[in-house]
Tab-separated table of C-alpha atoms and ligand atoms in Angstrom:
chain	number	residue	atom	x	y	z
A	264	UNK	CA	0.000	0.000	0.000
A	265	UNK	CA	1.132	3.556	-0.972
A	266	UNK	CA	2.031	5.709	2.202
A	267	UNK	CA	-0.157	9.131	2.128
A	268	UNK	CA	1.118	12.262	0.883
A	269	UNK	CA	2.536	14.493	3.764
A	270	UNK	CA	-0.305	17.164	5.033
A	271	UNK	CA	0.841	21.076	5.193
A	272	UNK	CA	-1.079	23.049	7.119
A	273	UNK	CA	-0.134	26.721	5.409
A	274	UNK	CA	-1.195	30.061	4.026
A	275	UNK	CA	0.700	31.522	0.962
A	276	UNK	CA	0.929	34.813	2.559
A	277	UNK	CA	3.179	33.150	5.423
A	278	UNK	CA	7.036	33.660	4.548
A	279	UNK	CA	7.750	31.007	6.842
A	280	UNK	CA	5.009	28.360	4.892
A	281	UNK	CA	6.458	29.815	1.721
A	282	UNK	CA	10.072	28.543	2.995
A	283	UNK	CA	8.528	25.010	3.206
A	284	UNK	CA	6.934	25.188	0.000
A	285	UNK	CA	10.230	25.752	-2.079
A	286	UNK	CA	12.179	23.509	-0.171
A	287	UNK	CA	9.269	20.719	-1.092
A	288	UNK	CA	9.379	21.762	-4.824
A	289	UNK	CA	13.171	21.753	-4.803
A	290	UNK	CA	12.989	18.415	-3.972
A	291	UNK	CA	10.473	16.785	-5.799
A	292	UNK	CA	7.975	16.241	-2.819
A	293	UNK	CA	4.494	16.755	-3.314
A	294	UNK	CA	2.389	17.669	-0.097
A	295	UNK	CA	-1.345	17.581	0.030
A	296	UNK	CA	-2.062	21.452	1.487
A	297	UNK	CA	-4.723	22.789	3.720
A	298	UNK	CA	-4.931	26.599	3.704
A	299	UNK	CA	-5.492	27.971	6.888
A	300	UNK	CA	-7.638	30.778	7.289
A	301	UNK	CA	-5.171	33.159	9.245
A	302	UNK	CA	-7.707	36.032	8.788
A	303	UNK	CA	-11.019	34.073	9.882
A	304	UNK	CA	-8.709	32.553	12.811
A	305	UNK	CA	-8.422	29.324	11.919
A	306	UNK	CA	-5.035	28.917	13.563
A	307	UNK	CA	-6.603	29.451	17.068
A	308	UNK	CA	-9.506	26.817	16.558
A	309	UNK	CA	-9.818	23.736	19.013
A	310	UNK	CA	-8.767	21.028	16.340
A	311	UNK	CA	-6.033	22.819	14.823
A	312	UNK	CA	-4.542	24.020	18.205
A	313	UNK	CA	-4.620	20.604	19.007
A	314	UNK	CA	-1.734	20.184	15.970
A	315	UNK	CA	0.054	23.103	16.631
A	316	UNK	CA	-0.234	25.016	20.055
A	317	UNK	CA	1.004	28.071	18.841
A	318	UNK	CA	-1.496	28.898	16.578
A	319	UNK	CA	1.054	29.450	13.397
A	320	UNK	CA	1.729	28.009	10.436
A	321	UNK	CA	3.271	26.170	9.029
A	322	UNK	CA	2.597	22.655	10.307
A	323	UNK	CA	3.285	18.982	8.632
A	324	UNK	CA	1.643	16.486	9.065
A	325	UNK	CA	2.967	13.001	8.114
A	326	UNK	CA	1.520	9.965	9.516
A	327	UNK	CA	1.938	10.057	13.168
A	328	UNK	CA	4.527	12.716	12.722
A	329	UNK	CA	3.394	16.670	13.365
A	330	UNK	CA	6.066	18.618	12.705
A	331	UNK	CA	5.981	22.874	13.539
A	332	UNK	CA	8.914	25.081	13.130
A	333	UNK	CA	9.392	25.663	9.407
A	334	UNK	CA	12.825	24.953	9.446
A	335	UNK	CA	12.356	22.140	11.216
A	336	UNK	CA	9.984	21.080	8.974
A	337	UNK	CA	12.324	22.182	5.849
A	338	UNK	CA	15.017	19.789	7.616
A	339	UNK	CA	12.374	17.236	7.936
A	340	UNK	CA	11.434	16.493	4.254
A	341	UNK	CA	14.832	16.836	3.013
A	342	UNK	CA	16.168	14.278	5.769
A	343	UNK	CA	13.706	12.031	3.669
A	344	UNK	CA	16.234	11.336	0.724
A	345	UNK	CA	20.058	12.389	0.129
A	346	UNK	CA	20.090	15.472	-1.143
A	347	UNK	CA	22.788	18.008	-1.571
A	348	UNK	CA	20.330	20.411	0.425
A	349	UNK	CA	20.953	18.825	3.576
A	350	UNK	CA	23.920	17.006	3.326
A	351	UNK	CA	24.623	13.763	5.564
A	352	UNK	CA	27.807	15.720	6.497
A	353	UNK	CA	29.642	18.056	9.359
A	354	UNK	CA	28.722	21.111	6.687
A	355	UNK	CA	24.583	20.629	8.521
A	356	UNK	CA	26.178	22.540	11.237
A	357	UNK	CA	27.184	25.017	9.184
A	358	UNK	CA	23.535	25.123	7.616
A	359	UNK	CA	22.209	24.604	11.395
A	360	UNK	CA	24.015	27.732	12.069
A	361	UNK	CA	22.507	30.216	9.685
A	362	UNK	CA	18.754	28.773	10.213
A	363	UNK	CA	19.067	29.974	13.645
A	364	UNK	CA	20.890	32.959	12.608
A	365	UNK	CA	17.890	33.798	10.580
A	366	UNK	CA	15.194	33.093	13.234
A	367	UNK	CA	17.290	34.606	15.960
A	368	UNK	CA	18.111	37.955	13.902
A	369	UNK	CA	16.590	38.676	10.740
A	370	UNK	CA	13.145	37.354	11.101
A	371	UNK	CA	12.941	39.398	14.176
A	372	UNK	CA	13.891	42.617	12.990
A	373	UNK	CA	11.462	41.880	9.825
A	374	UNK	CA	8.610	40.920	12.103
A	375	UNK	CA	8.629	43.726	13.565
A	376	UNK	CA	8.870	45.735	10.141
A	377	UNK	CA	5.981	43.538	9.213
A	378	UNK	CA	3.548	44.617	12.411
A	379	UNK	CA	4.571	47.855	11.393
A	380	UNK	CA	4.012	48.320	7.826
A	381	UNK	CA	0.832	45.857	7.599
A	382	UNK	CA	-0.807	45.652	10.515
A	383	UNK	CA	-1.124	49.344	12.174
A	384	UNK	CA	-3.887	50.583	10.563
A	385	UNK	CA	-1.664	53.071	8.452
A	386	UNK	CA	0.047	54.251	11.039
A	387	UNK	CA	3.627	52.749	12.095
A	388	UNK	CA	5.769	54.296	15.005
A	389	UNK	CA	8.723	56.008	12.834
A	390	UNK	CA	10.783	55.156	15.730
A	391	UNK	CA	10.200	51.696	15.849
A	392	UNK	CA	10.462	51.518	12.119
A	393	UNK	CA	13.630	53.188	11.972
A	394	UNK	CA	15.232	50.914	14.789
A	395	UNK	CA	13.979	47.906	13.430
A	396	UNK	CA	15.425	49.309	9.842
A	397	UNK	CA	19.036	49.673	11.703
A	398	UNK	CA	19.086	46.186	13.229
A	399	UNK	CA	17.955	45.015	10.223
A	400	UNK	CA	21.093	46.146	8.138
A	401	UNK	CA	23.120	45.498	10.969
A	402	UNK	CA	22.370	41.801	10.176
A	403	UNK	CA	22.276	41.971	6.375
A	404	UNK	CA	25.963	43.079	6.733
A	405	UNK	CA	27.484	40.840	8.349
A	406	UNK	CA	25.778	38.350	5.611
A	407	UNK	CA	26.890	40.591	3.024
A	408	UNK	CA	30.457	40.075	4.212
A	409	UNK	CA	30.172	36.216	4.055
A	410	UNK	CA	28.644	35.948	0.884
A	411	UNK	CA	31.991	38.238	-0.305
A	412	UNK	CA	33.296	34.753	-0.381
A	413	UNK	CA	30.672	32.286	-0.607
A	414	UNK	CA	28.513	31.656	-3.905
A	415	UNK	CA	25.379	29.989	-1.538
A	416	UNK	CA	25.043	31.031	1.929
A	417	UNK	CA	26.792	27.834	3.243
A	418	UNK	CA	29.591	27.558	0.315
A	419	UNK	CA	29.677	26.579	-3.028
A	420	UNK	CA	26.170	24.695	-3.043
A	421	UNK	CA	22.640	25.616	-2.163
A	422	UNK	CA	21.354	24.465	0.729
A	423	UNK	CA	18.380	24.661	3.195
A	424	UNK	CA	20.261	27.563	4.738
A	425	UNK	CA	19.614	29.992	1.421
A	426	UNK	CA	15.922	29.355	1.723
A	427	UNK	CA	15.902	29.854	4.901
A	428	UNK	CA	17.589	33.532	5.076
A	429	UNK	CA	16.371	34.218	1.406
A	430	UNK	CA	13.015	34.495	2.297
A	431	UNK	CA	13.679	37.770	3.975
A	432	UNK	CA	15.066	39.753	0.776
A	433	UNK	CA	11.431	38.807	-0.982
A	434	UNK	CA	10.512	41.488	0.727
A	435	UNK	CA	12.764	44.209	0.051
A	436	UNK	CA	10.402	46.482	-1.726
A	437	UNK	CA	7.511	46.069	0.507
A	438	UNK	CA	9.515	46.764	3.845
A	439	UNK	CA	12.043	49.260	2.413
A	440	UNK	CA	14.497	47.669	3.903
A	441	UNK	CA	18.109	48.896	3.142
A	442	UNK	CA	20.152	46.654	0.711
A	443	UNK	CA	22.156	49.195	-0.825
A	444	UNK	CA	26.061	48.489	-1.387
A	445	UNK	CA	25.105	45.174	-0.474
A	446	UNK	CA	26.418	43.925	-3.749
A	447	UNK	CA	27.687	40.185	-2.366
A	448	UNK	CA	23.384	39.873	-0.974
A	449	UNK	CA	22.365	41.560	-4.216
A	450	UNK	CA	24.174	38.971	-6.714
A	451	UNK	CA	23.166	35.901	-4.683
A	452	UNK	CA	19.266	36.987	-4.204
A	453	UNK	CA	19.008	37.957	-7.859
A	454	UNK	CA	20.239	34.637	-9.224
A	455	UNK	CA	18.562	32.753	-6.505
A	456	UNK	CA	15.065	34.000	-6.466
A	457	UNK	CA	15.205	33.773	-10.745
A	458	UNK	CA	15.274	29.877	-10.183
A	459	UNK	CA	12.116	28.091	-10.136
A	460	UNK	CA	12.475	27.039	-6.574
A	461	UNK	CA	13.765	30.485	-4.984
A	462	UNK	CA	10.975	32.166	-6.975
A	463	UNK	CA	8.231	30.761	-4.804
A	464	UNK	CA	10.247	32.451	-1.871
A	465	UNK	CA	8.824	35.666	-3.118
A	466	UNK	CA	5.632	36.912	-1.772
A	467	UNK	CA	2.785	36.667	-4.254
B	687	GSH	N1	8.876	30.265	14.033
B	687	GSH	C1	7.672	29.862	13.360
B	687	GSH	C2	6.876	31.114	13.074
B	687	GSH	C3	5.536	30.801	12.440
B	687	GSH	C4	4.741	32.076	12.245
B	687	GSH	O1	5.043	33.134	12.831
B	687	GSH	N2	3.691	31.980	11.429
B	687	GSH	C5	2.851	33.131	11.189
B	687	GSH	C6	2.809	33.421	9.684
B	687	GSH	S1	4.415	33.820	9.074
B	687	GSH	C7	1.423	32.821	11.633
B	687	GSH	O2	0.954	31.718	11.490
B	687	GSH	N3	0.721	33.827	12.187
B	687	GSH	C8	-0.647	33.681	12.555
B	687	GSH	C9	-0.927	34.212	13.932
B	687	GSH	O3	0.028	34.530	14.655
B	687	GSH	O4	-2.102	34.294	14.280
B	687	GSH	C10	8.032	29.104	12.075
B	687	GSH	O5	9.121	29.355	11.529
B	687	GSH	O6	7.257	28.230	11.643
């Protein structure tokens, strides 16, 4: 008997579904989806708290298996096959180490941004903005700097890592945020998000 297709719970306006999404398509695995009704509140019902009791998305379901966190999740499905994504090597520490770099520094300073430019009624605190703006290029640096000798955010490959911290820079436009004379982000996020993969990265 066939197994069943892996269940995401997502919403295509989520960056961090959107994350899980490309890493699926990059790797050939396709996941039966359930959209989740962020606006109507879907994530705080009874039976999907009872999934995932933070009330996010994404969350995977696979047999007896729930799975939040999307890079968790990301590592999940790749760990299903070899793939040069995730590598059954010492370089997943490396790849480890710039997931958490991007839910420990960049997502925050974006989340914030986000709150900010989407979800105050038209009217964000400058200060906060600006802050958030500063930390925010603060971090982008110091990934600028690595990329100055790095093709892919963990080397010479692409890996889980690049959709992990790409999905940020899909939202450069819409947040403002500051790239300029960040030529070593600039040249990896143009050539990344023009695949077909990286494209789904970018918010629709
Ligand atoms: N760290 C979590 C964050 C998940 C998250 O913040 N999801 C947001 C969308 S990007 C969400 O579901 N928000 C709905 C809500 O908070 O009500 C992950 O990476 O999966």
């Amino acid at each position: 008997m066939e197994d069943a297709p892996m269940k995401l719970y997502t919403n295509l306006f989520s960056p961090n579904a959107r994350k899980v999404h490309a890493v699926a398509h990059a790797l050939g695995i396709e996941l039966e989806t359930h959209t989740v009704d962020l606006r109507a509140g879907e994530q705080r019902t009874p039976e999907y708290l009872a999934l995932n009791p933070n009330g996010k998305v994404p969350t995977l379901v696979d047999g007896d298996t729930v799975m939040w966190e999307s890079n968790a999740i990301m590592c999940y499905l790749a760990g299903k096959g070899d793939t040069e994504l995730w590598p059954k090597s010492a370089k997943r520490y490396d790849i480890l180490r710039w997931m958490f770099w991007e839910s420990n520094h960049l997502t925050n300073t974006l989340n914030v941004l986000f709150g900010q430019k989407f979800f105050s009624g038209g009217n964000p605190d400058q200060k906060v903005v600006e802050r958030a703006t500063k930390d925010f290029r603060k971090h982008a640096k110091v990934l600028d700097a690595h990329l100055a000798n790095n093709t892919y955010v963990t080397g010479d490959t692409l890996t889980l890592a690049d959709f992990s911290v790409g999905v940020a820079f899909g939202y450069a436009v819409p947040l403002e945020l500051p790239l300029e004379g960040l030529d070593n982000i600039n040249r990896w996020w143009t050539a990344f998000s023009a695949t077909d993969s990286g494209a789904i990265l970018l918010p629709g």
